[in-house]
Amino acid sequence: MTATVVERLRASTRAWHDALENSGFATAMVAGTLPLDRYVGQLAAYRVVLEALEGELSRAASPSVDRVWSADLAKLPLIQRDLRYFAESDVDPKPWAAGETAAFAQEIRRTAASAPQALLGFLYVLEGSTLGGLVLRQYVTTAYRLSDADGTAYYGSGDRDRWARFTARMSQALSEPEAQGLVITAAHRAYHHIAAMTDALSVGLAPGP
């Protein structure tokens, strides 16, 4: 039986996923030692990426994108809510990973102009990150003594039912090997950029095991 695009994505990006889990940023978060400004810095970086990606997905002239992307997948309003919460709490982080984040946003815009279908590879990675965020959210709320959804709307936005609906759309929309290849290549590019952003956010933190 031919593998679906989601099965191919999961298998081919496993090494990236594992490396990010062992980054200084992630291990400090799990240990409860991640400085608050690094957490907020990550949210600020992801806001730039999501603004670019969700904007381009909404404008993309691609039947595949139309079959996958819908307003219910938007996470930009959630991350903006988190950043407003921390701004009101006078948390003003350094522009961690500014250059790396700008490079990712630039690649998203270039891809939208040349191969809009490939935007789904970026979306796969960003959507999957919040599924994992559900596990990390408990460490965030404990470390920073947060309650309810204060500052964690983005990290709390994933769930398995949402992921199942999303991956079903992906598999239905991307059945041709050529289209799958474009999306898989884009997913690897997304991980490359996220790894660079995470490295910048990990500077000075203890390395993973």
C-alpha positions as YAML, in Angstrom:
chain: A
units: angstrom
residues:
- id: 1
  name: MET
  ca: [0.00, 0.00, 0.00]
- id: 2
  name: THR
  ca: [1.31, 3.46, -0.95]
- id: 3
  name: ALA
  ca: [2.22, 5.66, 2.04]
- id: 4
  name: THR
  ca: [0.18, 8.81, 2.57]
- id: 5
  name: VAL
  ca: [1.86, 12.19, 2.62]
- id: 6
  name: VAL
  ca: [1.42, 12.36, 6.39]
- id: 7
  name: GLU
  ca: [3.08, 8.98, 6.87]
- id: 8
  name: ARG
  ca: [5.97, 10.09, 4.67]
- id: 9
  name: LEU
  ca: [6.26, 13.39, 6.54]
- id: 10
  name: ARG
  ca: [6.27, 11.68, 9.92]
- id: 11
  name: ALA
  ca: [8.97, 9.21, 8.90]
- id: 12
  name: SER
  ca: [11.24, 11.64, 7.09]
- id: 13
  name: THR
  ca: [11.20, 14.38, 9.74]
- id: 14
  name: ARG
  ca: [11.62, 12.20, 12.84]
- id: 15
  name: ALA
  ca: [15.29, 13.15, 13.28]
- id: 16
  name: TRP
  ca: [14.43, 16.86, 13.23]
- id: 17
  name: HIS
  ca: [11.71, 16.31, 15.82]
- id: 18
  name: ASP
  ca: [14.03, 14.38, 18.12]
- id: 19
  name: ALA
  ca: [16.77, 16.99, 17.83]
- id: 20
  name: LEU
  ca: [14.40, 19.79, 18.83]
- id: 21
  name: GLU
  ca: [13.22, 17.81, 21.84]
- id: 22
  name: ASN
  ca: [16.85, 17.64, 23.01]
- id: 23
  name: SER
  ca: [17.63, 21.33, 22.46]
- id: 24
  name: GLY
  ca: [18.71, 23.50, 25.33]
- id: 25
  name: PHE
  ca: [15.46, 25.42, 25.05]
- id: 26
  name: ALA
  ca: [13.23, 22.33, 25.31]
- id: 27
  name: THR
  ca: [15.20, 20.61, 28.06]
- id: 28
  name: ALA
  ca: [15.25, 23.81, 30.14]
- id: 29
  name: MET
  ca: [11.49, 24.11, 29.70]
- id: 30
  name: VAL
  ca: [10.93, 20.55, 30.93]
- id: 31
  name: ALA
  ca: [13.30, 21.15, 33.85]
- id: 32
  name: GLY
  ca: [11.40, 24.29, 34.82]
- id: 33
  name: THR
  ca: [14.51, 26.46, 34.42]
- id: 34
  name: LEU
  ca: [13.72, 28.23, 31.14]
- id: 35
  name: PRO
  ca: [13.86, 32.01, 31.72]
- id: 36
  name: LEU
  ca: [10.49, 33.63, 31.13]
- id: 37
  name: ASP
  ca: [11.91, 36.03, 28.57]
- id: 38
  name: ARG
  ca: [13.04, 33.05, 26.44]
- id: 39
  name: TYR
  ca: [9.53, 31.60, 26.47]
- id: 40
  name: VAL
  ca: [8.01, 34.95, 25.53]
- id: 41
  name: GLY
  ca: [10.78, 35.42, 22.99]
- id: 42
  name: GLN
  ca: [9.75, 32.19, 21.30]
- id: 43
  name: LEU
  ca: [6.14, 33.35, 21.16]
- id: 44
  name: ALA
  ca: [7.24, 36.65, 19.60]
- id: 45
  name: ALA
  ca: [9.30, 34.80, 16.99]
- id: 46
  name: TYR
  ca: [6.46, 32.45, 16.15]
- id: 47
  name: ARG
  ca: [4.11, 35.41, 15.76]
- id: 48
  name: VAL
  ca: [6.27, 36.68, 12.90]
- id: 49
  name: VAL
  ca: [6.28, 33.24, 11.26]
- id: 50
  name: LEU
  ca: [2.55, 32.67, 11.70]
- id: 51
  name: GLU
  ca: [1.70, 36.12, 10.40]
- id: 52
  name: ALA
  ca: [3.59, 35.33, 7.20]
- id: 53
  name: LEU
  ca: [2.35, 31.75, 6.83]
- id: 54
  name: GLU
  ca: [-1.32, 32.26, 7.64]
- id: 55
  name: GLY
  ca: [-1.46, 35.36, 5.48]
- id: 56
  name: GLU
  ca: [0.03, 33.53, 2.49]
- id: 57
  name: LEU
  ca: [-2.18, 30.47, 3.01]
- id: 58
  name: SER
  ca: [-5.27, 32.69, 3.00]
- id: 59
  name: ARG
  ca: [-4.20, 34.25, -0.31]
- id: 60
  name: ALA
  ca: [-2.79, 31.15, -2.02]
- id: 61
  name: ALA
  ca: [-4.19, 30.20, -5.40]
- id: 62
  name: SER
  ca: [-3.88, 26.44, -4.97]
- id: 63
  name: PRO
  ca: [-6.63, 23.78, -4.93]
- id: 64
  name: SER
  ca: [-4.60, 21.70, -2.46]
- id: 65
  name: VAL
  ca: [-4.25, 24.61, -0.06]
- id: 66
  name: ASP
  ca: [-7.98, 25.32, -0.39]
- id: 67
  name: ARG
  ca: [-8.73, 21.74, 0.64]
- id: 68
  name: VAL
  ca: [-6.51, 21.88, 3.74]
- id: 69
  name: TRP
  ca: [-6.37, 25.44, 5.03]
- id: 70
  name: SER
  ca: [-9.35, 27.02, 6.79]
- id: 71
  name: ALA
  ca: [-9.84, 29.72, 9.39]
- id: 72
  name: ASP
  ca: [-10.28, 27.17, 12.18]
- id: 73
  name: LEU
  ca: [-6.55, 26.33, 11.86]
- id: 74
  name: ALA
  ca: [-5.40, 29.92, 12.50]
- id: 75
  name: LYS
  ca: [-3.17, 30.28, 15.56]
- id: 76
  name: LEU
  ca: [-2.04, 33.88, 15.15]
- id: 77
  name: PRO
  ca: [-4.88, 35.27, 17.33]
- id: 78
  name: LEU
  ca: [-3.89, 32.86, 20.11]
- id: 79
  name: ILE
  ca: [-0.25, 33.84, 20.12]
- id: 80
  name: GLN
  ca: [-1.22, 37.51, 20.01]
- id: 81
  name: ARG
  ca: [-3.38, 36.93, 23.10]
- id: 82
  name: ASP
  ca: [-0.43, 35.38, 24.92]
- id: 83
  name: LEU
  ca: [1.86, 38.26, 24.00]
- id: 84
  name: ARG
  ca: [-0.68, 40.82, 25.18]
- id: 85
  name: TYR
  ca: [-0.87, 39.03, 28.52]
- id: 86
  name: PHE
  ca: [2.88, 39.19, 29.02]
- id: 87
  name: ALA
  ca: [3.08, 42.80, 27.80]
- id: 88
  name: GLU
  ca: [0.54, 43.75, 30.46]
- id: 89
  name: SER
  ca: [2.75, 41.92, 32.97]
- id: 90
  name: ASP
  ca: [5.73, 44.07, 31.88]
- id: 91
  name: VAL
  ca: [7.65, 41.17, 30.33]
- id: 92
  name: ASP
  ca: [9.73, 42.68, 27.54]
- id: 93
  name: PRO
  ca: [12.06, 40.07, 26.08]
- id: 94
  name: LYS
  ca: [15.05, 40.69, 23.87]
- id: 95
  name: PRO
  ca: [14.45, 40.07, 20.15]
- id: 96
  name: TRP
  ca: [15.69, 36.49, 20.44]
- id: 97
  name: ALA
  ca: [16.23, 34.79, 17.06]
- id: 98
  name: ALA
  ca: [15.22, 37.91, 15.12]
- id: 99
  name: GLY
  ca: [17.45, 37.17, 12.14]
- id: 100
  name: GLU
  ca: [16.53, 33.48, 12.01]
- id: 101
  name: THR
  ca: [12.84, 34.32, 12.26]
- id: 102
  name: ALA
  ca: [13.03, 36.89, 9.48]
- id: 103
  name: ALA
  ca: [14.75, 34.31, 7.25]
- id: 104
  name: PHE
  ca: [11.91, 31.84, 7.81]
- id: 105
  name: ALA
  ca: [9.24, 34.45, 7.07]
- id: 106
  name: GLN
  ca: [11.11, 35.45, 3.91]
- id: 107
  name: GLU
  ca: [11.23, 31.84, 2.72]
- id: 108
  name: ILE
  ca: [7.50, 31.47, 3.35]
- id: 109
  name: ARG
  ca: [6.80, 34.49, 1.12]
- id: 110
  name: ARG
  ca: [9.16, 33.24, -1.61]
- id: 111
  name: THR
  ca: [7.49, 29.83, -1.55]
- id: 112
  name: ALA
  ca: [4.04, 31.38, -1.78]
- id: 113
  name: ALA
  ca: [5.10, 33.19, -4.93]
- id: 114
  name: SER
  ca: [6.73, 30.19, -6.63]
- id: 115
  name: ALA
  ca: [5.02, 27.04, -5.30]
- id: 116
  name: PRO
  ca: [2.03, 27.83, -3.05]
- id: 117
  name: GLN
  ca: [1.18, 24.17, -2.61]
- id: 118
  name: ALA
  ca: [4.45, 23.73, -0.70]
- id: 119
  name: LEU
  ca: [3.13, 26.05, 2.03]
- id: 120
  name: LEU
  ca: [1.37, 22.96, 3.38]
- id: 121
  name: GLY
  ca: [4.75, 21.55, 4.40]
- id: 122
  name: PHE
  ca: [5.34, 24.58, 6.61]
- id: 123
  name: LEU
  ca: [1.82, 24.28, 7.97]
- id: 124
  name: TYR
  ca: [2.34, 20.61, 8.84]
- id: 125
  name: VAL
  ca: [5.35, 21.46, 10.99]
- id: 126
  name: LEU
  ca: [3.72, 24.40, 12.77]
- id: 127
  name: GLU
  ca: [0.50, 22.51, 13.40]
- id: 128
  name: GLY
  ca: [2.42, 19.53, 14.75]
- id: 129
  name: SER
  ca: [4.40, 21.74, 17.11]
- id: 130
  name: THR
  ca: [1.29, 22.68, 19.06]
- id: 131
  name: LEU
  ca: [0.22, 19.06, 19.36]
- id: 132
  name: GLY
  ca: [3.49, 18.54, 21.21]
- id: 133
  name: GLY
  ca: [2.89, 21.81, 23.03]
- id: 134
  name: LEU
  ca: [0.07, 20.21, 24.99]
- id: 135
  name: VAL
  ca: [2.65, 18.13, 26.82]
- id: 136
  name: LEU
  ca: [4.94, 21.12, 27.43]
- id: 137
  name: ARG
  ca: [2.13, 23.41, 28.60]
- id: 138
  name: GLN
  ca: [2.09, 21.85, 32.06]
- id: 139
  name: TYR
  ca: [5.77, 22.72, 32.54]
- id: 140
  name: VAL
  ca: [5.12, 26.31, 31.44]
- id: 141
  name: THR
  ca: [2.17, 26.86, 33.76]
- id: 142
  name: THR
  ca: [4.11, 25.43, 36.72]
- id: 143
  name: ALA
  ca: [7.37, 27.29, 36.07]
- id: 144
  name: TYR
  ca: [5.74, 30.69, 35.60]
- id: 145
  name: ARG
  ca: [2.80, 30.15, 37.97]
- id: 146
  name: LEU
  ca: [0.20, 30.75, 35.30]
- id: 147
  name: SER
  ca: [-3.48, 29.92, 35.61]
- id: 148
  name: ASP
  ca: [-6.21, 29.04, 33.14]
- id: 149
  name: ALA
  ca: [-5.11, 30.07, 29.63]
- id: 150
  name: ASP
  ca: [-2.99, 33.02, 30.77]
- id: 151
  name: GLY
  ca: [0.01, 33.12, 28.48]
- id: 152
  name: THR
  ca: [-0.54, 29.58, 27.18]
- id: 153
  name: ALA
  ca: [-3.30, 29.90, 24.58]
- id: 154
  name: TYR
  ca: [-0.89, 28.96, 21.79]
- id: 155
  name: TYR
  ca: [0.63, 26.01, 23.63]
- id: 156
  name: GLY
  ca: [-2.81, 24.78, 24.58]
- id: 157
  name: SER
  ca: [-4.32, 24.98, 21.10]
- id: 158
  name: GLY
  ca: [-3.53, 21.48, 19.85]
- id: 159
  name: ASP
  ca: [-5.46, 18.29, 20.45]
- id: 160
  name: ARG
  ca: [-5.60, 14.86, 18.88]
- id: 161
  name: ASP
  ca: [-9.01, 15.32, 17.26]
- id: 162
  name: ARG
  ca: [-7.85, 18.54, 15.62]
- id: 163
  name: TRP
  ca: [-4.67, 16.79, 14.44]
- id: 164
  name: ALA
  ca: [-6.66, 13.87, 13.03]
- id: 165
  name: ARG
  ca: [-8.89, 16.23, 11.04]
- id: 166
  name: PHE
  ca: [-5.91, 18.16, 9.77]
- id: 167
  name: THR
  ca: [-3.89, 15.12, 8.69]
- id: 168
  name: ALA
  ca: [-6.97, 13.64, 6.98]
- id: 169
  name: ARG
  ca: [-7.28, 16.79, 4.91]
- id: 170
  name: MET
  ca: [-3.58, 16.64, 4.06]
- id: 171
  name: SER
  ca: [-3.76, 13.03, 2.93]
- id: 172
  name: GLN
  ca: [-6.84, 13.66, 0.79]
- id: 173
  name: ALA
  ca: [-5.45, 16.80, -0.83]
- id: 174
  name: LEU
  ca: [-1.96, 15.47, -1.56]
- id: 175
  name: SER
  ca: [-2.14, 12.09, -3.25]
- id: 176
  name: GLU
  ca: [0.24, 12.71, -6.16]
- id: 177
  name: PRO
  ca: [3.92, 11.82, -5.54]
- id: 178
  name: GLU
  ca: [5.17, 15.08, -7.07]
- id: 179
  name: ALA
  ca: [2.95, 17.19, -4.82]
- id: 180
  name: GLN
  ca: [3.95, 15.13, -1.81]
- id: 181
  name: GLY
  ca: [7.61, 15.67, -2.64]
- id: 182
  name: LEU
  ca: [7.18, 19.45, -2.71]
- id: 183
  name: VAL
  ca: [5.46, 19.43, 0.67]
- id: 184
  name: ILE
  ca: [8.01, 17.10, 2.26]
- id: 185
  name: THR
  ca: [10.88, 19.30, 1.05]
- id: 186
  name: ALA
  ca: [9.13, 22.36, 2.49]
- id: 187
  name: ALA
  ca: [8.64, 20.58, 5.82]
- id: 188
  name: HIS
  ca: [12.38, 19.93, 6.03]
- id: 189
  name: ARG
  ca: [13.02, 23.59, 5.27]
- id: 190
  name: ALA
  ca: [10.61, 24.55, 8.05]
- id: 191
  name: TYR
  ca: [12.47, 22.34, 10.51]
- id: 192
  name: HIS
  ca: [15.77, 23.85, 9.37]
- id: 193
  name: HIS
  ca: [14.49, 27.34, 10.20]
- id: 194
  name: ILE
  ca: [12.90, 26.29, 13.49]
- id: 195
  name: ALA
  ca: [16.12, 24.58, 14.54]
- id: 196
  name: ALA
  ca: [18.03, 27.80, 13.80]
- id: 197
  name: MET
  ca: [15.48, 29.81, 15.81]
- id: 198
  name: THR
  ca: [15.68, 27.32, 18.67]
- id: 199
  name: ASP
  ca: [19.48, 27.40, 18.68]
- id: 200
  name: ALA
  ca: [19.34, 31.17, 19.05]
- id: 201
  name: LEU
  ca: [16.83, 30.86, 21.89]
- id: 202
  name: SER
  ca: [19.05, 28.25, 23.56]
- id: 203
  name: VAL
  ca: [22.19, 30.37, 23.79]
- id: 204
  name: GLY
  ca: [23.59, 30.19, 27.31]
- id: 205
  name: LEU
  ca: [21.24, 27.40, 28.40]
- id: 206
  name: ALA
  ca: [22.41, 23.96, 29.46]
- id: 207
  name: PRO
  ca: [22.53, 21.54, 26.50]
- id: 208
  name: GLY
  ca: [20.25, 18.55, 26.33]
- id: 209
  name: PRO
  ca: [21.36, 15.07, 27.42]
...
